[in-house]
Amino acid sequence: QEIFPNIIETSNITYSVNAPNVAGFNQDLELDFYEPSPSDEYLAKRPLVVMIFGGSFLAGSKNAGDIDAMCRRLTKMGYVCAAPEYRLDNVFSMITSQDRVERAMYRCAQDAHAAIRYLLEDPNGMGFNIDPDHIYVGGASAGAIGALHLAYMDNSERLPSMTSIGTIESVGNNYVQPFKPAGVIDLWGAILDINMIDAADDIPAVIIHGDNDDTVPYATAAPYGGTFPTAPVMYGAVPLDARMTSENLCHNFHPYPGQGHTVYGGTTSFPNAYWDPIFFQVRDFLYNKTLKFDSPVPTGKLETCIGSTETYEVPANANSLFCWDVVNGTVISTNNNQVTVQWNAVGTGQITLTEANCLDVIGTAQTIDVNVAAVCCAGLDLDINFDGWPSQTSWDIVDGNGTVVAASGNYSGVAGGSAVNLSSVTCLPDGCYTFNMYDSYGNGMCPKTFNAYSQTVGYVPGGTVTGSFGTIGISNTAGRCGNYKLYDSNGNLILSGGLNFGFSESQNFCLSGGVAMRAGHRDFGIESADDFLKIYPTIANNFINLNVDFEQDELVGVYIYNTNGQQIQKNESLSISRGQGVQLDVSGLRSGNYFVKMISNDRVLTARFMKNN
C-alpha cells in the first residue's frame, strides 16, 4: 500500500565519472534518487528499484514522466528508487553498423550497473542503505533492453561487438560491490540472445508488452519492423516467456492484445487508462515474486502431555521479528526465535509462527499441531526368549515408592523355548524404576540339571545347550538358556538380562521425555511383525479393536490386566478368523493403563491401551 506520503527526491547525483561516450569524449552521468521521508520510515536496509528510461538509445531523459511516476508510487510503498541517465548514441552511429547498435544497448547496461554499485558503496555517506539482496532493475523500451542485459548477460556471454568497450562492471567508477538483481521489470523490451537466459541466473521477471508493437519486437524480429538494415534480430515478450518457462524461471507475462509500443501512453498521452493496471502488475510482481516469503516452520516436541512445558524454535535471525501464537497452551516466555509453552488441555494444540523481516514484509504464517495427551508417559516393549519352563518366569516394574506399576500374568500357556514380543507393556511417567525378573524354580532362565549321585537339582551355566547329555551321572533337559530385553517406544535398548540368575535379578532404569503416543515402532527381529497384536485406538473410550494376522482361523483367550497384574476382564474361546479382528467392550473400565493378553495355541501376545473416560 502507498503508506508513505512524503517523498524526498535528490536530483542529479553524479554516479559515473569519465565514461567514454560514442563521440570519443569522457562523460559524467547522474541519477535521481527517491526515498520515503526519514520522518515516516527509515530502514537499516532498503529495497531498491532502478528504472531506466526509453528512447531508442538516441534520446530520452531520467526525468521522463513514466519513470518519475513509477519511482514516486513505488517509493510511497517503502521502496527507494533510482532513475539513472546513460550514454546515448546518435543516429549516424546507429545506422552505420549492427555492431554500433549492439554497443549502444550494452552501454546502457554498463551505466545502470555503475549506478547500482555507486548506491551500494554510498561514498559520500548519503544514507542510501541499500539491501544488496533486494535490488530490482527495470525500464521501458530501450531501458528494459538495458535492464534485461544487465540481469541475464554475463561477461562471458557478451557479443563480439561489446568486448572492445570493457566488462559490464568496468566503466564509470571503481567501486567493487558485487550484487545480483532480485528481479527484472520488462516494459516492452527485448534481448539480443535468448540463450543468455538460463536456469543458473534464477532471476524472476515481469514481462509486459503489447502484441501489436512495431518498435520493439513482441516476438522474434528486428526492431522497427526491420526498417533499418543495421538493426539486429531481437527476442521480445513471446520468446522471453517461452525461454523462462523452459528454464523454470519464476516470471509473470502480461500481454496486451491490440496494443502497440508504450502501452500506458507516450510522451504526450501518458498516463492513459492502462497506467494503473500496468503499475499494479509491477507492484504485485515485486511483492509476490520477490519480497513475499514463507515463515520458517517451528521445531519442537509434537507429542506431549497436559501440563508439560516445552520449547519451540526457529533458526535465529537478527534481521527478523518472530510473532508466536499459541492455541490450547500458555506462553511462558519468548526470546524472538523461541517460545516456551505450557500445554493446558487434552487434544490438539497449535503453534503459529509469523516472521516479519527487516523490510517490514510479513511472511506467510506456518502452523504446527501438537498432540496433548492426558498422561505423559513412555511406552515400553519387552522381548522374552523363554527356557523350557515359561511357567516359572514372571516379572514386574516397581517405581521409586515401591509401588508395582506393571507386572506379568501367568506364562503357563506358552510353549517352552518360544519367544514373545510384549509390545507396549506399559506407559510410565518420567522417573526411575526397577525391573525385576523372577524364576520360581531358582535356576533363572536356564534348563535345570539333576545329579544322580548327590540327588540334587541345579542349572546349566550360561550358554546354549542344544540337547540332552549325560556325564558321570549328570543330565539335563534339552533346551537353551533364556533371556530378555526391555526397549523404549523408539526402539532404544534400556536393559537386558536372563541366563542363570537364580530366583530373581533386578535392574534399575530411568525414563525422561516420554509421551503417551508412540514415536515409532521397533523392528523386533524375533518374530514377524505380522505376528504382533495390533490394538486401536490406543487411547479408548468404549471399545478397543484387536487384530493379529493368524495364518488360519483360531480360538483364543483374551484377558485384560491392570498395571498391578490383576485380571480385570476375560474373554475365553473367542473365534478369530484369518485376517479379521475382534472388538472388546471396555466402557466399564476406569481411566488408566491396561494390558491385553491374547493366548492362542502356540503363542502369547500382549499389547497396551489407555482407557480415557
Coordinates of C-alpha atoms in Angstrom, one line a residue:
Q1 CA 0.0 0.0 0.0
E2 CA 1.1 3.6 -0.6
I3 CA 1.5 4.4 3.1
F4 CA 4.5 6.9 3.0
P5 CA 3.1 10.1 1.6
N6 CA 6.2 12.2 1.9
I7 CA 8.7 11.6 -0.8
I8 CA 12.2 13.1 -0.8
E9 CA 13.8 13.3 -4.3
T10 CA 17.5 14.1 -4.5
S11 CA 18.3 15.1 -8.1
N12 CA 21.5 15.0 -10.2
I13 CA 23.7 12.8 -8.1
T14 CA 26.9 12.1 -10.0
Y15 CA 27.5 8.3 -10.0
S16 CA 29.8 7.8 -13.1
V17 CA 32.9 9.8 -14.0
N18 CA 34.8 9.9 -17.3
A19 CA 32.8 7.2 -19.0
P20 CA 33.8 7.2 -22.7
N21 CA 30.8 8.0 -25.0
V22 CA 30.2 7.2 -28.7
A23 CA 31.7 10.6 -29.7
G24 CA 35.0 9.7 -28.1
F25 CA 34.7 12.1 -25.1
N26 CA 34.5 11.2 -21.4
Q27 CA 31.1 11.9 -19.9
D28 CA 29.9 12.2 -16.3
L29 CA 26.5 10.6 -15.5
E30 CA 23.9 11.5 -12.9
L31 CA 20.9 9.8 -11.3
D32 CA 17.8 10.9 -9.3
F33 CA 17.2 9.2 -6.0
Y34 CA 13.7 8.8 -4.5
E35 CA 13.2 7.8 -0.8
P36 CA 10.4 7.9 1.8
S37 CA 10.9 10.8 4.3
P38 CA 13.1 9.5 7.2
S39 CA 10.4 11.0 9.5
D40 CA 8.0 8.4 8.1
E41 CA 10.2 5.4 7.7
Y42 CA 14.0 4.8 7.7
L43 CA 15.1 1.2 7.4
A44 CA 18.6 -0.1 8.0
K45 CA 18.3 -2.0 4.7
R46 CA 16.0 -0.8 2.0
P47 CA 14.8 -2.4 -1.3
L48 CA 16.0 -0.6 -4.4
V49 CA 14.2 -0.3 -7.8
V50 CA 16.2 1.1 -10.6
M51 CA 14.1 2.4 -13.5
I52 CA 15.8 3.2 -16.9
F53 CA 14.1 5.5 -19.4
G54 CA 13.5 4.6 -23.1
G55 CA 14.1 6.5 -26.3
S56 CA 15.8 4.1 -28.8
F57 CA 19.2 4.8 -27.2
L58 CA 19.1 8.1 -29.0
A59 CA 17.0 10.3 -26.8
G60 CA 15.1 10.4 -23.6
S61 CA 15.7 11.6 -20.1
K62 CA 15.8 10.3 -16.5
N63 CA 13.0 12.8 -15.9
A64 CA 10.7 11.0 -18.2
G65 CA 7.1 11.2 -17.0
D66 CA 6.6 7.4 -16.8
I67 CA 9.9 6.8 -15.0
D68 CA 9.2 9.6 -12.5
A69 CA 5.7 8.3 -11.8
M70 CA 6.8 4.7 -11.3
C71 CA 9.5 5.8 -8.9
R72 CA 7.2 8.0 -6.9
R73 CA 4.5 5.5 -6.5
L74 CA 6.9 2.7 -5.5
T75 CA 8.6 5.0 -3.0
K76 CA 5.3 5.6 -1.3
M77 CA 5.2 1.8 -0.8
G78 CA 8.5 1.8 1.0
Y79 CA 11.0 1.1 -1.8
V80 CA 13.8 3.5 -2.7
C81 CA 14.1 4.2 -6.4
A82 CA 16.8 5.5 -8.7
A83 CA 16.4 6.9 -12.2
P84 CA 19.9 7.0 -13.9
E85 CA 20.9 8.6 -17.1
Y86 CA 23.1 6.7 -19.5
R87 CA 25.3 7.3 -22.5
L88 CA 23.2 7.9 -25.6
D89 CA 24.2 7.2 -29.2
N90 CA 23.5 9.2 -32.3
V91 CA 21.5 8.4 -35.5
F92 CA 24.6 8.4 -37.7
S93 CA 26.3 5.8 -35.5
M94 CA 23.2 3.7 -35.2
I95 CA 22.6 3.4 -38.9
T96 CA 26.3 2.7 -39.7
S97 CA 26.6 -0.9 -38.5
Q98 CA 24.9 -3.5 -36.3
D99 CA 27.9 -3.6 -34.0
R100 CA 27.3 0.0 -33.1
V101 CA 23.7 -0.7 -32.3
E102 CA 24.6 -3.6 -30.0
R103 CA 27.2 -1.4 -28.3
A104 CA 24.6 1.3 -27.6
M105 CA 22.5 -1.3 -25.9
Y106 CA 25.5 -2.5 -23.9
R107 CA 26.5 1.0 -22.7
C108 CA 23.0 1.3 -21.1
A109 CA 23.6 -1.9 -19.1
Q110 CA 27.1 -0.8 -18.1
D111 CA 25.9 2.5 -16.8
A112 CA 23.0 1.1 -14.9
H113 CA 25.4 -1.4 -13.3
A114 CA 27.7 1.6 -12.3
A115 CA 24.7 3.4 -10.8
I116 CA 23.8 0.4 -8.6
R117 CA 27.5 0.0 -7.5
Y118 CA 27.5 3.6 -6.5
L119 CA 24.3 3.3 -4.4
L120 CA 25.7 0.3 -2.6
E121 CA 29.1 2.0 -2.0
D122 CA 27.4 5.3 -0.8
P123 CA 30.9 7.0 -1.0
N124 CA 29.5 10.3 0.3
G125 CA 27.6 8.9 3.2
M126 CA 24.2 10.0 1.9
G127 CA 22.5 7.1 3.7
F128 CA 21.1 5.1 0.8
N129 CA 21.1 2.0 2.9
I130 CA 20.5 -0.4 0.0
D131 CA 19.8 -4.1 0.8
P132 CA 22.0 -5.9 -1.8
D133 CA 19.6 -8.9 -1.7
H134 CA 16.7 -6.8 -2.8
I135 CA 17.8 -4.8 -6.0
Y136 CA 15.3 -4.7 -8.8
V137 CA 16.2 -3.4 -12.3
G138 CA 13.8 -2.4 -15.0
G139 CA 12.8 0.1 -17.6
A140 CA 10.7 0.9 -20.6
S141 CA 11.6 0.2 -24.2
A142 CA 15.3 0.8 -24.5
G143 CA 15.5 1.0 -20.7
A144 CA 14.0 -2.5 -20.5
I145 CA 16.5 -3.8 -23.1
G146 CA 19.4 -2.4 -20.9
A147 CA 17.8 -4.0 -17.8
L148 CA 17.4 -7.4 -19.4
H149 CA 21.1 -7.5 -20.5
L150 CA 22.3 -6.2 -17.1
A151 CA 20.4 -9.1 -15.3
Y152 CA 20.9 -12.0 -17.7
M153 CA 24.1 -11.3 -19.7
D154 CA 27.4 -12.5 -18.0
N155 CA 30.7 -11.1 -19.2
S156 CA 31.4 -14.5 -20.9
E157 CA 28.1 -14.1 -22.8
R158 CA 28.9 -10.6 -24.3
L159 CA 28.6 -10.4 -28.1
P160 CA 31.9 -9.8 -30.0
S161 CA 30.9 -6.2 -30.7
M162 CA 30.8 -5.4 -27.0
T163 CA 34.2 -6.7 -25.8
S164 CA 36.1 -3.6 -27.1
I165 CA 34.4 -1.3 -24.5
G166 CA 35.1 -3.2 -21.3
T167 CA 33.3 -5.6 -19.0
I168 CA 29.9 -4.9 -17.5
E169 CA 31.4 -3.6 -14.2
S170 CA 34.5 -1.7 -15.6
V171 CA 33.0 1.6 -16.6
G172 CA 32.0 4.7 -14.6
N173 CA 33.5 4.1 -11.2
N174 CA 35.9 1.7 -9.5
Y175 CA 33.5 0.6 -6.7
V176 CA 33.6 -3.2 -6.1
Q177 CA 30.1 -4.0 -5.0
P178 CA 29.0 -7.5 -6.2
F179 CA 25.3 -7.9 -6.5
K180 CA 22.7 -10.0 -8.3
P181 CA 19.3 -8.4 -9.3
A182 CA 16.4 -9.9 -7.4
G183 CA 14.0 -9.2 -10.3
V184 CA 13.5 -7.6 -13.6
I185 CA 10.7 -5.2 -14.8
D186 CA 10.5 -5.6 -18.6
L187 CA 8.2 -3.0 -20.1
W188 CA 8.1 -3.7 -23.9
G189 CA 11.8 -4.7 -24.0
A190 CA 13.8 -7.5 -25.7
I191 CA 17.1 -9.2 -25.6
L192 CA 19.8 -9.8 -28.2
D193 CA 20.4 -13.5 -27.4
I194 CA 17.7 -15.6 -25.8
N195 CA 20.4 -18.1 -24.7
M196 CA 21.7 -15.5 -22.3
I197 CA 18.8 -16.5 -20.0
D198 CA 19.3 -19.8 -18.3
A199 CA 18.4 -21.6 -15.1
A200 CA 21.6 -20.6 -13.4
D201 CA 20.5 -17.0 -13.5
D202 CA 17.5 -17.7 -11.3
I203 CA 16.2 -14.1 -11.6
P204 CA 12.5 -13.6 -11.8
A205 CA 10.9 -11.2 -14.2
V206 CA 7.6 -9.4 -15.1
I207 CA 7.1 -9.1 -18.8
I208 CA 4.6 -6.6 -20.1
H209 CA 4.2 -6.0 -23.8
G210 CA 1.6 -5.0 -26.5
D211 CA 1.2 -7.7 -29.2
N212 CA 1.0 -5.0 -31.9
D213 CA 4.3 -3.4 -31.1
D214 CA 6.1 -2.3 -34.3
T215 CA 9.1 -0.7 -32.5
V216 CA 10.5 -3.4 -30.2
P217 CA 9.5 -6.9 -31.4
Y218 CA 6.8 -8.7 -29.4
A219 CA 8.1 -12.0 -30.9
T220 CA 11.4 -12.5 -32.7
A221 CA 12.3 -9.9 -35.2
A222 CA 14.4 -6.8 -35.8
P223 CA 13.3 -3.5 -34.2
Y224 CA 11.2 -1.1 -36.2
G225 CA 9.9 -3.9 -38.3
G226 CA 13.3 -4.3 -40.0
T227 CA 13.2 -0.8 -41.5
F228 CA 16.9 -0.2 -40.5
P229 CA 19.2 -2.8 -42.1
T230 CA 21.7 -2.4 -39.2
A231 CA 19.2 -3.4 -36.5
P232 CA 19.9 -6.8 -35.1
V233 CA 17.3 -9.5 -34.6
M234 CA 15.9 -9.4 -31.0
Y235 CA 13.8 -11.6 -28.8
G236 CA 10.7 -10.0 -27.3
A237 CA 8.0 -11.0 -24.9
V238 CA 6.9 -14.3 -26.5
P239 CA 10.3 -15.9 -26.7
L240 CA 11.2 -14.5 -23.3
D241 CA 8.2 -16.1 -21.8
A242 CA 8.9 -19.4 -23.5
R243 CA 12.6 -19.4 -22.5
M244 CA 11.8 -18.6 -18.9
T245 CA 9.2 -21.3 -18.8
S246 CA 11.6 -23.9 -20.2
E247 CA 14.3 -22.9 -17.7
N248 CA 11.8 -23.0 -14.9
L249 CA 12.4 -19.3 -14.0
C250 CA 9.8 -17.5 -12.0
H251 CA 8.1 -14.9 -14.1
N252 CA 4.8 -13.2 -15.0
F253 CA 3.8 -12.5 -18.6
H254 CA 1.1 -9.9 -19.2
P255 CA 0.4 -9.4 -23.0
Y256 CA -1.8 -6.5 -24.1
P257 CA -3.7 -7.6 -27.2
G258 CA -4.1 -5.0 -29.9
Q259 CA -1.7 -2.5 -28.1
G260 CA 1.4 -1.1 -29.7
H261 CA 4.6 0.3 -28.2
T262 CA 4.5 2.2 -24.8
V263 CA 1.2 0.7 -23.7
Y264 CA 0.5 3.2 -20.9
G265 CA 0.9 6.2 -23.2
G266 CA 3.8 8.0 -24.9
T267 CA 5.3 11.4 -24.1
T268 CA 2.1 13.3 -25.0
S269 CA -0.5 10.8 -23.9
F270 CA 0.9 9.4 -20.6
P271 CA -0.8 8.3 -18.5
N272 CA -3.7 6.6 -20.3
A273 CA -6.2 4.0 -19.0
Y274 CA -3.5 1.3 -19.0
W275 CA -1.3 3.1 -16.5
D276 CA -2.9 1.8 -13.3
P277 CA -3.3 -1.8 -14.4
I278 CA 0.4 -1.9 -15.5
F279 CA 1.6 -0.3 -12.3
F280 CA -0.3 -2.8 -10.3
Q281 CA 1.2 -5.7 -12.2
V282 CA 4.6 -4.3 -11.5
R283 CA 3.7 -3.8 -7.8
D284 CA 2.3 -7.3 -7.4
F285 CA 5.3 -8.8 -9.1
L286 CA 7.7 -7.1 -6.7
Y287 CA 5.8 -8.2 -3.7
N288 CA 4.6 -11.7 -4.6
K289 CA 7.6 -12.9 -6.6
T290 CA 10.4 -11.3 -4.7
L291 CA 9.5 -9.9 -1.3
K292 CA 6.8 -12.3 -0.2
F293 CA 8.2 -15.4 1.7
D294 CA 7.2 -18.3 3.9
S295 CA 8.0 -18.0 7.6
P296 CA 10.1 -20.9 8.9
V297 CA 8.4 -24.0 10.4
P298 CA 8.9 -24.2 14.2
T299 CA 10.7 -27.3 15.6
G300 CA 10.0 -28.9 18.9
K301 CA 8.1 -31.8 20.6
L302 CA 4.9 -32.6 18.7
E303 CA 3.6 -35.2 21.2
T304 CA 3.4 -34.2 24.8
C305 CA 1.1 -34.3 27.8
I306 CA -1.2 -32.0 29.7
G307 CA 0.7 -29.6 32.0
S308 CA 4.0 -30.2 30.4
T309 CA 6.2 -27.3 29.3
E310 CA 8.1 -27.4 26.0
T311 CA 10.2 -25.1 24.0
Y312 CA 9.8 -24.5 20.2
E313 CA 12.2 -22.5 18.0
V314 CA 13.3 -21.5 14.5
P315 CA 16.8 -20.5 13.4
A316 CA 17.9 -17.2 14.9
N317 CA 17.8 -14.2 12.5
A318 CA 18.8 -10.8 13.8
N319 CA 17.1 -9.1 10.9
S320 CA 13.7 -10.7 11.6
L321 CA 10.9 -10.3 14.2
F322 CA 9.1 -13.5 15.1
C323 CA 5.5 -13.5 16.3
W324 CA 4.2 -16.6 18.1
D325 CA 0.5 -17.5 18.5
V326 CA -0.5 -20.5 20.7
V327 CA -3.8 -22.4 20.9
N328 CA -4.5 -24.7 23.8
G329 CA -1.4 -23.6 25.7
T330 CA 0.0 -20.7 27.7
V331 CA 3.1 -18.9 26.6
I332 CA 5.6 -19.0 29.5
S333 CA 8.3 -17.0 27.7
T334 CA 9.6 -15.8 24.3
N335 CA 13.0 -15.0 23.0
N336 CA 12.2 -13.8 19.5
N337 CA 13.1 -17.1 17.7
Q338 CA 12.0 -19.2 20.7
V339 CA 8.8 -19.7 22.6
T340 CA 8.2 -21.8 25.7
V341 CA 4.7 -23.2 26.1
Q342 CA 2.8 -25.0 28.9
W343 CA 0.1 -27.2 27.4
N344 CA -3.3 -26.8 29.1
A345 CA -5.8 -29.4 27.8
V346 CA -6.0 -32.8 26.2
G347 CA -6.4 -32.7 22.4
T348 CA -4.6 -30.8 19.7
G349 CA -2.7 -27.7 20.4
Q350 CA -1.3 -25.4 17.7
I351 CA 1.7 -23.1 17.4
T352 CA 1.6 -20.5 14.6
L353 CA 4.7 -18.5 13.7
T354 CA 4.8 -15.4 11.6
E355 CA 8.1 -13.8 10.6
A356 CA 8.5 -10.1 9.7
N357 CA 11.8 -9.3 8.0
C358 CA 14.0 -6.2 8.0
L359 CA 11.9 -4.7 5.2
D360 CA 8.8 -4.9 7.3
V361 CA 7.5 -7.6 5.0
I362 CA 5.3 -10.2 6.7
G363 CA 5.9 -13.8 5.8
T364 CA 3.3 -16.4 5.2
A365 CA 2.5 -17.9 8.6
Q366 CA 3.4 -21.5 9.4
T367 CA 1.4 -23.7 11.9
I368 CA 2.3 -27.0 13.6
D369 CA -0.1 -29.3 15.5
V370 CA 0.9 -30.6 18.9
N371 CA -0.9 -33.7 20.3
V372 CA -1.5 -33.2 24.0
A373 CA -2.2 -36.5 25.9
A374 CA -3.9 -37.0 29.3
V375 CA -0.9 -38.8 30.7
C376 CA 2.7 -38.1 29.9
C377 CA 4.5 -41.4 29.8
A378 CA 7.0 -43.5 27.9
G379 CA 5.9 -46.8 26.3
L380 CA 8.0 -49.8 27.0
D381 CA 8.4 -53.0 24.9
L382 CA 9.6 -56.3 26.4
D383 CA 11.1 -59.2 24.4
I384 CA 11.4 -62.6 26.2
N385 CA 13.1 -65.7 24.9
F386 CA 11.9 -68.5 27.3
D387 CA 13.8 -71.5 28.5
G388 CA 11.9 -74.9 28.7
W389 CA 9.7 -73.7 31.6
P390 CA 8.0 -70.4 30.8
S391 CA 5.5 -71.1 33.7
Q392 CA 8.4 -70.4 36.1
T393 CA 9.0 -66.9 34.7
S394 CA 7.4 -63.7 35.8
W395 CA 8.4 -60.0 36.1
D396 CA 7.3 -56.7 37.4
I397 CA 8.3 -53.0 37.3
V398 CA 8.4 -51.0 40.6
D399 CA 8.6 -47.2 40.9
G400 CA 10.6 -45.3 43.4
N401 CA 7.9 -45.6 46.1
G402 CA 7.9 -49.3 45.8
T403 CA 4.6 -49.5 44.0
V404 CA 4.3 -52.1 41.3
V405 CA 3.3 -50.2 38.1
A406 CA 3.4 -53.1 35.7
A407 CA 3.6 -56.9 36.1
S408 CA 3.2 -60.1 34.0
G409 CA 0.5 -62.6 34.1
N410 CA 0.9 -66.4 34.0
Y411 CA 3.0 -67.8 31.2
S412 CA 1.9 -71.4 31.7
G413 CA 0.2 -71.4 28.3
V414 CA 3.5 -70.5 26.5
A415 CA 5.4 -73.3 24.8
G416 CA 8.9 -74.0 26.2
G417 CA 11.8 -72.4 24.3
S418 CA 9.5 -69.9 22.5
A419 CA 9.8 -66.2 22.2
V420 CA 7.2 -63.5 22.8
N421 CA 7.2 -59.8 22.0
L422 CA 5.2 -57.8 24.5
S423 CA 4.7 -54.5 22.7
S424 CA 3.8 -51.6 24.9
V425 CA 3.8 -53.5 28.2
T426 CA 3.2 -50.2 30.0
C427 CA 3.4 -46.5 29.7
L428 CA 5.4 -44.8 32.5
P429 CA 5.8 -41.1 33.6
D430 CA 9.3 -39.7 33.7
G431 CA 11.3 -41.1 36.6
C432 CA 13.4 -44.0 37.8
Y433 CA 12.2 -47.6 38.1
T434 CA 13.4 -51.1 38.9
F435 CA 12.7 -54.0 36.6
N436 CA 12.6 -57.4 38.3
M437 CA 12.7 -60.8 36.5
Y438 CA 11.7 -63.9 38.6
D439 CA 12.1 -67.6 38.3
S440 CA 10.1 -69.7 40.8
Y441 CA 12.4 -72.7 40.5
G442 CA 15.6 -70.8 41.2
N443 CA 17.5 -71.7 38.1
G444 CA 17.0 -68.4 36.3
M445 CA 16.1 -68.8 32.6
C446 CA 18.3 -71.9 32.0
P447 CA 17.5 -75.6 31.8
K448 CA 17.6 -77.5 35.1
T449 CA 20.1 -80.4 35.8
F450 CA 19.9 -83.4 38.0
N451 CA 22.9 -85.1 39.8
A452 CA 22.1 -88.8 40.3
Y453 CA 24.9 -89.2 42.9
S454 CA 24.0 -86.3 45.2
Q455 CA 20.3 -86.3 44.3
T456 CA 20.5 -82.5 43.8
V457 CA 18.9 -80.3 41.1
G458 CA 20.9 -77.4 39.6
Y459 CA 21.0 -75.5 36.4
V460 CA 23.2 -75.3 33.3
P461 CA 25.8 -72.5 33.4
G462 CA 25.3 -69.6 30.9
G463 CA 25.4 -70.5 27.3
T464 CA 23.3 -72.5 24.8
V465 CA 22.5 -76.2 25.4
T466 CA 21.2 -77.9 22.3
G467 CA 20.3 -81.4 23.5
S468 CA 20.2 -84.0 26.3
F469 CA 23.5 -85.4 27.5
G470 CA 24.9 -87.4 30.4
T471 CA 28.3 -87.2 32.0
I472 CA 29.1 -89.1 35.3
G473 CA 25.5 -89.2 36.2
I474 CA 24.8 -85.5 35.4
S475 CA 22.0 -84.9 32.9
N476 CA 19.9 -82.1 31.7
T477 CA 16.7 -81.4 29.8
A478 CA 17.1 -80.4 26.2
G479 CA 16.7 -76.7 25.7
R480 CA 18.5 -73.4 25.9
C481 CA 19.0 -70.6 28.4
G482 CA 16.5 -67.8 28.0
N483 CA 17.0 -64.0 28.0
Y484 CA 15.0 -60.8 27.9
K485 CA 15.4 -57.2 26.6
L486 CA 13.5 -54.1 27.5
Y487 CA 13.2 -51.2 25.0
D488 CA 11.6 -47.8 24.9
S489 CA 9.0 -47.0 22.3
N490 CA 11.6 -45.6 19.9
G491 CA 13.4 -48.9 19.9
N492 CA 16.3 -47.9 22.2
L493 CA 17.6 -50.8 24.4
I494 CA 17.1 -49.9 28.1
L495 CA 18.3 -53.1 29.7
S496 CA 18.8 -56.8 29.1
G497 CA 19.4 -59.9 31.2
G498 CA 18.5 -63.6 31.7
L499 CA 20.5 -66.8 31.8
N500 CA 21.3 -68.3 35.2
F501 CA 20.3 -65.5 37.6
G502 CA 18.8 -67.8 40.3
F503 CA 15.4 -66.8 41.8
S504 CA 15.5 -63.2 40.6
E505 CA 17.5 -60.3 39.2
S506 CA 16.8 -56.6 39.4
Q507 CA 18.0 -53.7 37.2
N508 CA 17.3 -50.0 37.5
F509 CA 16.5 -47.7 34.7
C510 CA 15.2 -44.1 34.2
L511 CA 12.9 -42.5 31.7
S512 CA 12.7 -38.9 30.5
G513 CA 10.8 -37.1 27.8
G514 CA 8.3 -39.9 27.3
V515 CA 4.8 -39.3 25.8
A516 CA 1.8 -41.5 25.6
M517 CA 1.8 -41.6 21.8
R518 CA 4.5 -43.9 20.4
A519 CA 7.1 -42.0 18.4
G520 CA 7.9 -45.0 16.3
H521 CA 7.7 -48.8 16.0
R522 CA 10.7 -51.0 16.6
D523 CA 11.6 -53.9 14.3
F524 CA 11.7 -56.7 16.9
G525 CA 13.6 -59.0 14.7
I526 CA 12.5 -62.2 16.6
E527 CA 9.1 -62.9 15.1
S528 CA 7.5 -61.5 12.0
A529 CA 5.9 -58.1 12.6
D530 CA 2.7 -59.7 11.3
D531 CA 2.5 -61.8 14.4
F532 CA 2.2 -58.7 16.7
L533 CA -1.1 -58.0 18.4
K534 CA -2.4 -54.8 17.0
I535 CA -4.7 -52.7 19.2
Y536 CA -6.6 -49.5 18.2
P537 CA -7.4 -47.0 19.4
T538 CA -4.6 -47.0 21.9
I539 CA -6.5 -44.3 23.8
A540 CA -10.0 -45.7 24.0
N541 CA -13.4 -44.6 25.4
N542 CA -15.8 -47.5 25.0
F543 CA -14.3 -50.1 22.6
I544 CA -10.9 -51.5 21.5
N545 CA -10.2 -53.5 18.4
L546 CA -7.7 -56.3 18.3
N547 CA -6.2 -57.8 15.2
V548 CA -3.4 -60.2 14.5
D549 CA -2.6 -61.8 11.2
F550 CA -3.0 -65.5 12.0
E551 CA -2.3 -67.9 9.3
Q552 CA -5.6 -69.7 9.9
D553 CA -8.8 -69.4 12.0
E554 CA -8.1 -69.8 15.7
L555 CA -9.7 -69.9 19.1
V556 CA -8.1 -67.6 21.5
G557 CA -8.4 -66.4 25.0
V558 CA -8.3 -62.6 25.6
Y559 CA -7.6 -61.2 29.1
I560 CA -7.3 -57.6 30.4
Y561 CA -5.0 -56.8 33.3
N562 CA -4.4 -53.6 35.2
T563 CA -0.8 -52.3 35.9
N564 CA -0.8 -54.2 39.2
G565 CA -1.2 -57.5 37.3
Q566 CA -4.8 -58.1 38.4
Q567 CA -7.1 -59.7 35.8
I568 CA -9.9 -57.3 35.2
Q569 CA -11.7 -59.0 32.3
K570 CA -11.5 -62.3 30.5
N571 CA -13.0 -63.5 27.2
E572 CA -12.3 -67.2 26.6
S573 CA -12.7 -69.2 23.4
L574 CA -13.1 -66.2 21.1
S575 CA -13.0 -67.2 17.5
I576 CA -10.8 -65.0 15.2
S577 CA -10.9 -65.6 11.5
R578 CA -7.8 -65.3 9.4
G579 CA -7.1 -61.6 8.6
Q580 CA -10.0 -60.5 10.9
G581 CA -10.1 -58.9 14.3
V582 CA -12.3 -58.8 17.4
Q583 CA -13.9 -55.8 19.3
L584 CA -14.0 -55.7 23.1
D585 CA -16.2 -53.5 25.2
V586 CA -14.1 -51.6 27.8
S587 CA -16.7 -49.0 28.7
G588 CA -16.9 -50.3 32.2
L589 CA -13.2 -49.8 33.0
R590 CA -11.9 -46.9 35.0
S591 CA -9.4 -44.5 33.4
G592 CA -5.9 -45.7 33.3
N593 CA -3.4 -48.0 31.6
Y594 CA -4.3 -51.7 30.8
F595 CA -2.7 -54.7 29.2
V596 CA -4.5 -57.0 26.8
K597 CA -3.1 -60.6 26.6
M598 CA -4.1 -62.9 23.8
I599 CA -3.3 -66.6 24.2
S600 CA -3.6 -68.8 21.1
N601 CA -2.4 -72.4 20.5
D602 CA 1.2 -71.5 20.1
R603 CA 1.8 -68.0 21.4
V604 CA 1.0 -65.3 23.9
L605 CA 0.7 -61.8 22.5
T606 CA 0.4 -58.7 24.6
A607 CA -0.5 -55.0 23.9
R608 CA -1.3 -51.9 25.9
F609 CA -4.0 -49.3 25.8
M610 CA -5.2 -46.4 27.8
K611 CA -8.8 -46.0 29.0
N612 CA -10.0 -42.4 28.8
N613 CA -13.4 -41.7 30.2

